[in-house]
XYZ file of C-alpha atoms in Angstrom:
657
model
C -2.365 -42.907 60.541
C -0.119 -40.013 61.428
C -1.996 -36.842 62.237
C -4.734 -37.292 59.678
C -7.517 -36.959 62.231
C -6.656 -33.365 63.103
C -7.149 -31.505 59.813
C -9.802 -28.783 59.724
C -12.020 -30.857 57.434
C -11.858 -33.844 59.749
C -12.481 -31.764 62.844
C -15.458 -30.234 61.089
C -16.808 -33.739 60.600
C -16.232 -34.441 64.282
C -18.474 -31.560 65.219
C -21.375 -32.518 62.970
C -24.020 -33.872 65.284
C -26.988 -36.141 64.840
C -30.598 -34.961 65.067
C -30.496 -35.086 68.837
C -28.041 -32.196 68.935
C -29.408 -30.206 65.995
C -29.736 -27.064 68.130
C -25.997 -26.957 68.848
C -23.794 -24.412 67.166
C -20.979 -25.644 64.912
C -17.741 -23.877 64.072
C -15.392 -23.429 61.138
C -11.757 -22.366 61.037
C -8.947 -22.672 63.611
C -11.381 -22.632 66.560
C -12.245 -26.242 65.651
C -8.820 -27.455 66.726
C -9.046 -25.453 69.950
C -12.418 -27.006 70.831
C -11.264 -30.516 69.936
C -8.063 -30.174 71.972
C -10.074 -28.777 74.904
C -12.377 -31.811 74.682
C -9.355 -34.105 74.724
C -7.864 -32.281 77.739
C -11.111 -32.688 79.684
C -11.291 -36.360 78.716
C -7.712 -37.062 79.845
C -8.174 -35.039 83.056
C -11.333 -36.938 84.031
C -9.787 -40.283 83.101
C -6.702 -39.552 85.222
C -8.568 -38.182 88.256
C -11.023 -41.090 88.259
C -8.280 -43.730 88.060
C -4.924 -42.901 89.658
C -5.231 -39.185 90.419
C -5.970 -37.758 93.879
C -8.064 -34.640 94.510
C -10.630 -33.468 97.062
C -14.117 -34.422 95.884
C -15.388 -30.841 96.097
C -12.488 -29.568 93.964
C -13.000 -32.278 91.355
C -16.620 -31.154 91.169
C -15.403 -27.568 90.794
C -13.178 -28.459 87.839
C -16.016 -30.499 86.353
C -18.466 -27.610 86.640
C -15.922 -25.289 85.069
C -15.592 -27.480 81.989
C -19.373 -27.926 81.840
C -20.007 -24.182 81.856
C -17.324 -23.418 79.255
C -18.589 -26.084 76.851
C -22.192 -24.994 77.451
C -21.452 -21.469 76.255
C -19.304 -22.753 73.384
C -21.855 -25.165 71.946
C -25.271 -23.866 72.982
C -26.324 -20.466 71.606
C -28.267 -17.900 73.609
C -30.861 -17.612 70.827
C -31.833 -19.618 67.770
C -30.444 -16.883 65.543
C -26.860 -17.943 66.307
C -27.281 -21.688 65.773
C -25.464 -21.729 62.411
C -21.764 -22.180 61.731
C -19.442 -19.564 63.193
C -15.734 -18.778 63.296
C -15.937 -17.711 66.967
C -18.483 -17.672 69.794
C -20.528 -14.482 70.080
C -19.400 -11.629 72.336
C -22.039 -12.600 74.909
C -20.780 -16.197 74.857
C -17.191 -15.035 75.379
C -18.304 -12.923 78.364
C -20.059 -15.962 79.866
C -17.031 -18.195 79.202
C -14.691 -15.665 80.823
C -17.070 -15.256 83.751
C -17.215 -19.039 84.220
C -13.422 -19.304 84.265
C -13.152 -16.472 86.806
C -15.760 -17.781 89.277
C -14.540 -21.395 89.162
C -10.879 -20.296 89.463
C -11.797 -18.172 92.483
C -13.660 -21.118 94.027
C -10.768 -23.537 93.513
C -8.137 -21.097 94.811
C -10.003 -19.873 97.912
C -11.986 -22.958 98.965
C -9.328 -24.274 101.374
C -9.115 -20.870 103.026
C -12.924 -20.681 103.200
C -13.101 -24.021 105.038
C -9.997 -23.988 107.243
C -9.167 -20.376 107.986
C -12.592 -18.737 107.832
C -14.590 -21.739 109.139
C -17.187 -21.418 106.415
C -17.722 -17.675 106.859
C -18.208 -15.815 103.560
C -16.540 -12.563 102.592
C -18.336 -10.009 100.439
C -16.342 -11.202 97.413
C -17.396 -14.802 98.142
C -21.025 -13.746 97.923
C -20.461 -11.813 94.680
C -18.703 -14.807 93.103
C -21.401 -17.190 94.345
C -24.200 -15.003 92.979
C -22.528 -14.677 89.570
C -21.892 -18.438 89.476
C -25.557 -19.217 90.178
C -26.642 -16.776 87.447
C -24.217 -18.354 84.943
C -25.450 -21.836 85.830
C -29.091 -20.846 85.308
C -28.199 -19.333 81.927
C -26.303 -22.502 80.961
C -29.304 -24.557 82.051
C -31.649 -22.434 79.925
C -29.466 -23.014 76.880
C -28.566 -26.656 77.416
C -31.425 -28.322 79.281
C -34.244 -25.989 78.327
C -36.656 -23.687 80.092
C -38.504 -26.405 82.050
C -35.804 -27.293 84.583
C -34.483 -23.720 84.627
C -37.887 -22.313 85.609
C -38.244 -24.977 88.311
C -34.782 -24.161 89.686
C -35.535 -20.425 89.540
C -38.839 -20.956 91.342
C -37.199 -22.953 94.127
C -34.410 -20.374 94.427
C -36.980 -17.586 94.813
C -38.930 -19.722 97.307
C -35.990 -19.421 99.712
C -36.447 -15.648 99.845
C -40.221 -15.230 99.563
C -41.490 -18.137 101.650
C -42.409 -15.692 104.397
C -45.076 -14.212 102.114
C -46.705 -17.573 101.324
C -49.649 -18.469 103.593
C -50.434 -21.942 104.856
C -48.268 -24.993 105.316
C -45.871 -24.098 102.484
C -44.829 -20.803 104.080
C -41.575 -20.365 106.040
C -39.611 -17.572 107.704
C -37.432 -16.833 104.665
C -33.651 -16.804 104.424
C -31.082 -14.089 103.804
C -29.207 -13.821 100.522
C -25.966 -14.613 102.371
C -27.412 -17.872 103.740
C -28.825 -18.927 100.387
C -25.613 -18.266 98.417
C -23.584 -20.035 101.100
C -25.776 -23.131 100.882
C -26.160 -23.130 97.102
C -22.561 -22.457 96.018
C -20.142 -22.753 98.919
C -21.787 -25.659 100.719
C -21.627 -29.313 99.780
C -25.378 -29.890 99.485
C -26.210 -27.379 96.737
C -24.678 -27.067 93.283
C -21.649 -29.126 94.354
C -23.817 -31.838 95.897
C -24.131 -35.548 95.246
C -25.626 -35.160 91.762
C -22.670 -33.162 90.413
C -20.335 -35.555 92.200
C -21.834 -38.474 90.323
C -21.617 -36.512 87.072
C -17.903 -35.846 87.637
C -17.208 -39.548 88.159
C -19.584 -42.270 86.965
C -21.599 -40.315 84.421
C -18.634 -38.823 82.577
C -16.859 -42.166 82.199
C -19.956 -44.175 81.246
C -21.144 -41.597 78.702
C -17.700 -41.665 77.063
C -17.767 -45.480 77.127
C -21.128 -45.422 75.347
C -19.786 -43.017 72.706
C -16.735 -45.211 72.069
C -18.837 -48.370 71.861
C -21.350 -46.789 69.474
C -18.616 -45.584 67.128
C -16.936 -48.992 67.164
C -19.865 -50.251 65.059
C -21.812 -51.710 67.965
C -25.087 -49.986 66.996
C -24.970 -51.400 63.441
C -24.169 -54.826 64.858
C -27.129 -54.573 67.246
C -29.531 -53.648 64.427
C -28.372 -56.613 62.328
C -28.562 -58.966 65.309
C -32.105 -57.817 66.110
C -33.101 -58.437 62.480
C -31.854 -62.031 62.665
C -33.716 -62.643 65.939
C -37.138 -61.139 65.245
C -37.222 -59.921 61.664
C -39.220 -62.785 60.152
C -41.898 -63.004 62.861
C -45.276 -61.263 62.670
C -44.724 -57.517 62.804
C -40.997 -58.143 62.497
C -39.837 -54.514 62.029
C -41.500 -53.381 65.262
C -40.017 -56.319 67.164
C -36.633 -55.455 65.686
C -37.094 -51.961 67.139
C -37.805 -53.456 70.567
C -34.837 -55.838 70.421
C -32.421 -53.282 68.982
C -33.400 -50.585 71.467
C -33.210 -53.033 74.362
C -29.725 -54.187 73.357
C -28.535 -50.661 72.565
C -30.055 -49.443 75.794
C -27.828 -51.786 77.784
C -24.862 -49.563 76.885
C -26.375 -46.184 76.024
C -28.419 -45.114 79.038
C -30.019 -42.314 76.990
C -33.527 -42.468 75.565
C -33.053 -39.831 72.863
C -29.686 -41.264 71.833
C -31.320 -44.681 71.432
C -34.057 -43.210 69.261
C -31.696 -41.522 66.823
C -29.321 -44.509 66.773
C -31.797 -47.334 66.137
C -34.890 -45.388 65.053
C -33.392 -44.193 61.786
C -33.379 -47.853 60.729
C -36.405 -49.321 62.511
C -39.029 -46.561 62.073
C -38.869 -46.566 58.234
C -39.000 -50.395 58.329
C -42.120 -50.326 60.500
C -43.848 -47.818 58.236
C -43.001 -49.896 55.181
C -44.417 -53.012 56.875
C -47.796 -51.311 57.347
C -47.622 -49.701 60.783
C -48.880 -46.122 61.039
C -46.215 -43.414 61.534
C -47.732 -42.661 64.932
C -47.436 -46.281 66.109
C -43.950 -46.719 64.598
C -42.625 -43.615 66.338
C -44.266 -44.558 69.628
C -42.817 -48.087 69.632
C -39.321 -46.715 69.089
C -39.765 -44.029 71.764
C -41.028 -46.487 74.373
C -38.402 -49.088 73.500
C -35.639 -46.489 73.650
C -36.870 -45.125 76.979
C -36.336 -48.599 78.379
C -32.623 -47.989 77.850
C -32.678 -45.809 80.959
C -33.735 -48.775 83.090
C -31.837 -51.533 81.263
C -28.598 -52.774 82.844
C -25.620 -52.771 82.733
C -25.317 -49.099 81.652
C -28.543 -47.582 82.931
C -29.448 -43.923 82.926
C -27.229 -41.529 84.841
C -29.784 -41.508 87.664
C -28.893 -45.127 88.495
C -25.437 -44.056 89.682
C -26.999 -41.328 91.801
C -29.378 -43.940 93.225
C -26.432 -46.097 94.288
C -24.911 -43.060 96.047
C -28.166 -42.235 97.837
C -28.668 -45.850 98.932
C -25.045 -46.248 99.972
C -24.693 -49.486 97.993
C -22.519 -50.592 95.095
C -23.752 -50.030 91.559
C -23.870 -53.814 91.029
C -26.702 -54.025 93.607
C -28.724 -51.482 91.616
C -27.839 -53.311 88.410
C -29.136 -56.638 89.768
C -32.291 -55.018 91.103
C -33.068 -53.631 87.636
C -32.828 -56.932 85.727
C -36.318 -58.430 86.234
C -38.213 -55.091 85.922
C -36.329 -54.348 82.684
C -37.153 -57.799 81.289
C -40.788 -57.296 82.294
C -40.877 -53.878 80.608
C -39.467 -55.117 77.310
C -41.352 -58.417 77.281
C -44.651 -56.607 77.735
C -43.750 -54.094 75.019
C -42.779 -56.995 72.738
C -46.174 -58.629 73.325
C -48.028 -55.355 72.655
C -46.215 -55.129 69.323
C -46.969 -58.804 68.608
C -50.678 -58.428 69.392
C -50.888 -55.295 67.233
C -49.234 -57.136 64.329
C -51.618 -60.078 64.651
C -54.580 -57.755 64.908
C -53.522 -55.964 61.702
C -52.544 -59.157 59.927
C -48.968 -57.990 59.384
C -46.237 -60.412 58.347
C -42.508 -60.325 58.974
C -39.611 -59.161 56.808
C -38.859 -61.309 53.763
C -36.032 -63.817 54.130
C -33.803 -62.163 51.530
C -33.751 -58.959 53.622
C -32.638 -60.750 56.782
C -28.864 -60.956 57.362
C -27.310 -64.352 58.076
C -27.041 -64.867 61.840
C -23.681 -66.656 61.703
C -22.203 -63.948 59.516
C -23.524 -61.194 61.821
C -21.998 -62.830 64.904
C -18.751 -63.589 63.087
C -18.318 -60.008 61.880
C -19.544 -58.213 64.995
C -19.499 -60.628 67.919
C -16.129 -59.285 69.120
C -17.846 -55.963 69.884
C -19.417 -57.635 72.919
C -15.949 -57.904 74.508
C -15.997 -54.438 76.181
C -19.454 -55.167 77.581
C -18.293 -58.567 78.856
C -15.257 -56.920 80.471
C -17.512 -54.340 82.138
C -19.843 -56.988 83.569
C -17.008 -59.284 84.565
C -15.214 -56.557 86.514
C -18.427 -55.342 88.162
C -19.324 -58.793 89.447
C -15.802 -59.578 90.629
C -15.840 -56.640 93.002
C -14.298 -53.782 91.020
C -15.912 -50.368 91.346
C -18.077 -49.148 88.431
C -15.477 -46.452 87.720
C -12.578 -48.851 87.265
C -14.776 -51.295 85.348
C -15.954 -48.573 82.954
C -12.452 -47.167 82.451
C -11.069 -50.613 81.602
C -13.997 -51.300 79.268
C -13.560 -47.901 77.591
C -9.838 -48.445 76.979
C -10.448 -51.958 75.665
C -13.123 -50.828 73.178
C -10.732 -49.591 70.435
C -8.585 -52.700 70.961
C -11.582 -55.036 70.639
C -12.879 -53.128 67.605
C -9.464 -53.539 65.994
C -9.789 -57.326 65.947
C -11.534 -56.967 62.578
C -10.613 -54.526 59.841
C -14.242 -53.586 59.196
C -14.684 -52.234 62.752
C -11.206 -50.858 63.361
C -11.272 -47.393 64.971
C -8.993 -44.823 63.338
C -7.576 -41.834 65.206
C -10.304 -39.750 63.589
C -13.013 -42.059 64.919
C -11.476 -42.103 68.390
C -11.463 -38.298 68.392
C -15.084 -38.363 67.190
C -15.944 -40.523 70.190
C -14.244 -38.102 72.573
C -16.031 -35.066 71.092
C -19.438 -36.785 71.032
C -18.938 -38.109 74.556
C -18.015 -34.682 75.911
C -21.098 -33.175 74.296
C -23.257 -35.887 75.804
C -21.848 -35.161 79.259
C -22.651 -31.435 79.046
C -26.407 -32.002 78.878
C -26.520 -34.410 81.835
C -23.879 -32.574 83.863
C -25.588 -29.176 83.699
C -28.863 -30.825 84.740
C -27.100 -32.433 87.717
C -25.595 -29.080 88.735
C -28.748 -26.983 88.474
C -30.911 -29.569 90.204
C -28.653 -29.065 93.225
C -30.470 -25.737 93.715
C -33.767 -27.602 93.990
C -32.394 -30.217 96.401
C -30.764 -27.607 98.626
C -34.015 -25.623 98.773
C -36.041 -28.699 99.700
C -33.567 -29.424 102.491
C -33.290 -25.810 103.708
C -37.040 -25.080 103.775
C -38.193 -28.608 104.736
C -40.832 -28.403 101.996
C -40.196 -32.045 101.071
C -40.985 -33.145 104.603
C -44.132 -31.017 104.637
C -45.427 -32.423 101.336
C -44.528 -35.948 102.397
C -46.356 -35.701 105.716
C -49.455 -34.351 104.006
C -49.438 -37.141 101.415
C -49.159 -39.685 104.220
C -51.979 -37.876 106.001
C -54.197 -38.204 102.921
C -53.269 -41.835 102.336
C -53.407 -42.933 105.949
C -51.594 -46.260 106.188
C -52.637 -47.338 102.682
C -49.475 -47.954 100.653
C -51.383 -48.167 97.351
C -53.017 -44.744 97.774
C -49.692 -43.238 98.882
C -47.940 -44.823 95.897
C -50.578 -43.469 93.479
C -50.330 -39.960 94.965
C -46.533 -40.201 94.837
C -46.689 -41.331 91.200
C -48.856 -38.315 90.316
C -46.411 -35.961 92.065
C -43.523 -37.666 90.281
C -45.137 -37.317 86.851
C -45.973 -33.645 87.415
C -42.485 -32.814 88.708
C -40.892 -34.814 85.894
C -42.678 -33.046 83.041
C -40.283 -31.136 80.847
C -37.290 -32.195 82.938
C -34.525 -34.600 81.837
C -34.732 -38.039 83.453
C -31.706 -37.575 85.723
C -32.928 -34.242 87.079
C -36.464 -35.616 87.384
C -35.217 -38.542 89.493
C -33.242 -36.285 91.844
C -36.229 -33.974 92.351
C -38.721 -36.815 92.729
C -36.588 -38.890 95.078
C -36.369 -36.108 97.674
C -40.141 -36.179 98.092
C -41.357 -39.643 97.087
C -38.804 -41.888 98.793
C -39.399 -40.576 102.354
C -43.150 -40.993 101.839
C -42.865 -44.624 100.741
C -40.190 -45.711 103.203
C -42.227 -44.303 106.108
C -45.007 -46.673 105.073
C -42.683 -49.680 105.135
C -41.586 -49.882 101.498
C -38.037 -51.198 101.027
C -35.621 -48.300 100.314
C -34.359 -49.805 97.049
C -37.957 -50.387 95.897
C -38.862 -46.784 96.761
C -35.859 -45.473 94.819
C -36.605 -47.696 91.828
C -40.195 -46.444 91.935
C -38.926 -42.857 91.639
C -36.374 -43.908 89.011
C -39.012 -45.463 86.743
C -41.283 -42.439 86.793
C -38.283 -40.188 86.165
C -37.310 -42.313 83.153
C -40.867 -42.160 81.828
C -40.606 -38.366 81.648
C -39.005 -39.088 78.236
C -42.426 -40.081 76.871
C -44.645 -37.965 79.137
C -46.121 -34.759 77.644
C -45.789 -31.819 77.477
C -42.031 -32.260 76.890
C -41.542 -35.902 75.865
C -38.034 -35.787 74.416
C -37.856 -39.391 73.182
C -41.302 -39.187 71.589
C -40.419 -35.906 69.892
C -37.209 -37.360 68.454
C -39.114 -40.388 67.156
C -41.843 -38.158 65.712
C -39.241 -36.284 63.699
C -37.989 -39.515 62.134
C -41.512 -40.886 61.593
C -42.795 -37.661 60.023
C -45.715 -37.485 62.437
C -47.090 -34.972 64.943
C -45.025 -34.958 68.128
C -48.147 -34.859 70.315
C -49.727 -37.826 68.511
C -46.575 -39.915 68.943
C -46.293 -38.817 72.568
C -49.840 -39.847 73.525
C -49.504 -43.108 71.576
C -46.257 -43.722 73.499
C -48.121 -43.450 76.791
C -50.733 -45.942 75.590
C -48.126 -48.430 74.367
C -45.835 -47.836 77.340
C -48.606 -48.131 79.936
C -46.770 -51.082 81.477
C -43.944 -48.716 82.402
C -46.365 -46.848 84.646
C -47.571 -50.119 86.190
C -44.262 -51.974 86.700
C -43.196 -49.734 89.634
C -46.290 -50.837 91.554
C -45.274 -54.460 91.015
C -42.021 -54.090 92.939
C -43.490 -51.723 95.545
C -45.691 -54.619 96.663
C -43.286 -57.342 95.612
C -39.664 -56.315 96.323
C -38.541 -59.841 95.419
C -38.720 -58.605 91.816
C -35.653 -56.554 92.694
C -33.809 -59.703 93.792
C -33.672 -58.557 97.379
C -34.704 -60.079 100.708
C -35.912 -63.463 99.487
C -35.069 -66.967 98.332
C -34.486 -68.177 94.777
C -37.984 -69.717 94.758
C -39.522 -66.390 95.822
C -37.594 -64.571 93.096
C -38.766 -67.041 90.450
C -42.386 -66.911 91.605
C -42.323 -63.110 91.749
C -40.938 -62.945 88.217
C -43.503 -65.485 86.973
C -46.557 -63.666 88.372
C -45.256 -60.299 87.173
C -44.617 -61.593 83.641
C -48.050 -63.214 83.465
C -49.585 -59.976 84.712
C -47.627 -57.922 82.182
C -48.619 -60.109 79.223
C -52.254 -60.051 80.378
C -52.227 -56.264 80.570
C -50.655 -56.132 77.089
C -53.469 -58.305 75.737
C -56.044 -56.064 77.388
C -54.434 -52.852 76.137
C -54.262 -54.071 72.516
C -57.570 -55.986 72.609
C -56.024 -59.160 71.185
C -54.666 -62.504 72.377
C -55.333 -65.357 69.962
C -58.039 -63.246 68.360
C -59.624 -59.850 68.954
C -61.088 -59.608 72.435
C -64.597 -58.768 73.488
C -65.090 -55.965 76.017
C -65.534 -58.530 78.795
C -62.355 -60.407 77.841
C -60.428 -57.172 77.694
C -61.555 -56.231 81.190
C -60.683 -59.688 82.510
C -57.162 -59.457 81.074
C -56.511 -55.978 82.465
C -58.046 -56.591 85.904
C -56.441 -60.027 86.268
C -53.042 -58.693 85.267
C -53.306 -55.711 87.605
C -54.325 -57.884 90.579
C -51.097 -59.873 90.157
C -49.290 -56.750 91.394
C -50.128 -57.958 94.896
C -48.347 -61.151 95.934
C -51.017 -62.226 98.425
C -51.893 -65.869 97.714
C -55.667 -65.280 97.689
C -55.284 -62.389 95.227
C -53.051 -64.510 93.001
C -55.666 -67.286 92.880
C -58.413 -64.791 92.074
C -56.282 -63.216 89.332
C -55.498 -66.586 87.740
C -59.210 -67.488 87.794
C -60.064 -64.273 85.936
C -57.300 -64.887 83.392
C -58.388 -68.515 83.054
C -61.914 -67.392 82.182
C -60.567 -64.905 79.618
C -58.317 -67.546 78.014
C -61.138 -70.108 77.901
C -63.384 -67.610 76.178
C -60.602 -66.764 73.707
C -59.861 -70.355 72.720
C -63.453 -71.682 72.794
C -64.817 -68.839 70.685
C -61.854 -69.106 68.301
C -62.543 -72.835 67.909
C -66.240 -72.157 67.265
C -65.270 -69.521 64.666
C -63.003 -72.048 62.932
C -65.743 -74.706 62.951
C -68.277 -72.158 61.680
C -65.919 -71.087 58.881
C -65.255 -74.729 57.958
C -69.013 -75.488 57.789
C -69.551 -72.402 55.621
C -66.879 -73.568 53.183
C -68.406 -77.076 53.035
C -71.872 -75.625 52.446
C -70.530 -73.484 49.616
C -68.956 -76.621 48.134
C -72.243 -78.487 48.283
C -73.947 -75.678 46.475
């Protein structure tokens, strides 16, 4: 292959992004090689430091933030006017890049002295550097993540200074600028806190693994495999979207990435089959959002959850299995009921690929995923497992000529992976400002105590109030940042009322993930709307209706932690899964108004109420729920039989005439 992958034309191709990154600036000329080489340096540095290298955690986070800031100002323009192709960054971008290099270099050089010789006491220059660094981070956040999270971070930052002027329970004495900068930049609980630590380790490696796997041909293989599984059934294209997004979600961990990877195939198929653009876009958005909660490569927040809980990632992975199955099974049934209701058929046989041929030509692409799972469940850390799986991906892809990864494609994977890290990493860094403020001002404790005061000892009321807070805080914020913000308030509330810690964290995680389909800034829904050619708001609200089970599933494992495969026996796990699945399917039937035929209003209510009651595992409630569902099913089948008999008699009468 030689050096064919490093020509200007090829590098230009590397930097062409999909629709998800359409707001990113692209470059022409020699700067392309500089950016590509810089991406490769960061990739090698992170790979080395997360495998055999040794460095203080805080310094690794410093290096990581430095790369994040530089790439933010390289790729993301200050205004829409400079989105087009350029030979160099703008003057303002160069100033920001230089400023980022200066503040991070100062931090890395003086940090040991700050800790050991000055015992955490800041000099005037420390405060200047810290203030500039915070300003640069907020500007990077505005460009990369958007105004939503940046405004929230800015509000919390200001709250540290002006709390003394706020009356009531949310007021506080206020803190000096020296104290705030020390906590935010020089301390370990602010910008350089747990979230950025997870970004510099797990998130970077797993995002790169996902980029390598996608470019190995895995996404095409998944689409073909989904077609063979569900293509010919009623409403086949929509079921293909569910299957493909579920399978792709197991390695992607990004809702928007799933949409643009699988949606470009599935959304046009759904529209052609007879589904409305609104429904087609919503199905893809909801299915892709499930990728954040689908193991083994869940959203970045899952790694942060493992850190907060102090458990291995494999524990989180196991806990997510049944809820993820419940989420996708219910979505699958909603799609099925909609297809039956509309009288839609599947895809014709000649348009379905041969299953044996699909597995023969692409089955080897499962090898990296199998390696990842095998290493995780044999005791290796997620970092080592992901690094091994990443390195094996090009080797596994090379087993067949059709999927072999050239040097150009490997470089494409590195560049795409680095770009994917920037978005998540900046969110993790800026959300540290929010977390530090909540800790410094105790506002999380105050809100939590008041929610508990309103709810009393009622876990359901507390969970509902917590869900509302989570949805509000998660609006317009990326899922990872939403989880970190939500978890600081919601988890203490729920655990104080006796909810298992892992269940409380998963509760926060689900509502954070659902921010991808929750207006006003529903990123997954907006991406799907663009492909479907439909109004973003229409797709977003349809996504909430279709994905209603996502808002209900967290309540299932709040009251039934056995769904998370924790604290029970195998029988309890099986029974918990059974009741939850029955409840999910019943809710799907009620939402779509169809089971074996269209439902009456009474049947619809029975399905929804019966399914919702199965949230509680109390034996009496289970019996009551099954009675309600039994009545609904009896009405469905008896009336359907009467309709068939009536239709048969009508046909016979017509024959007699």
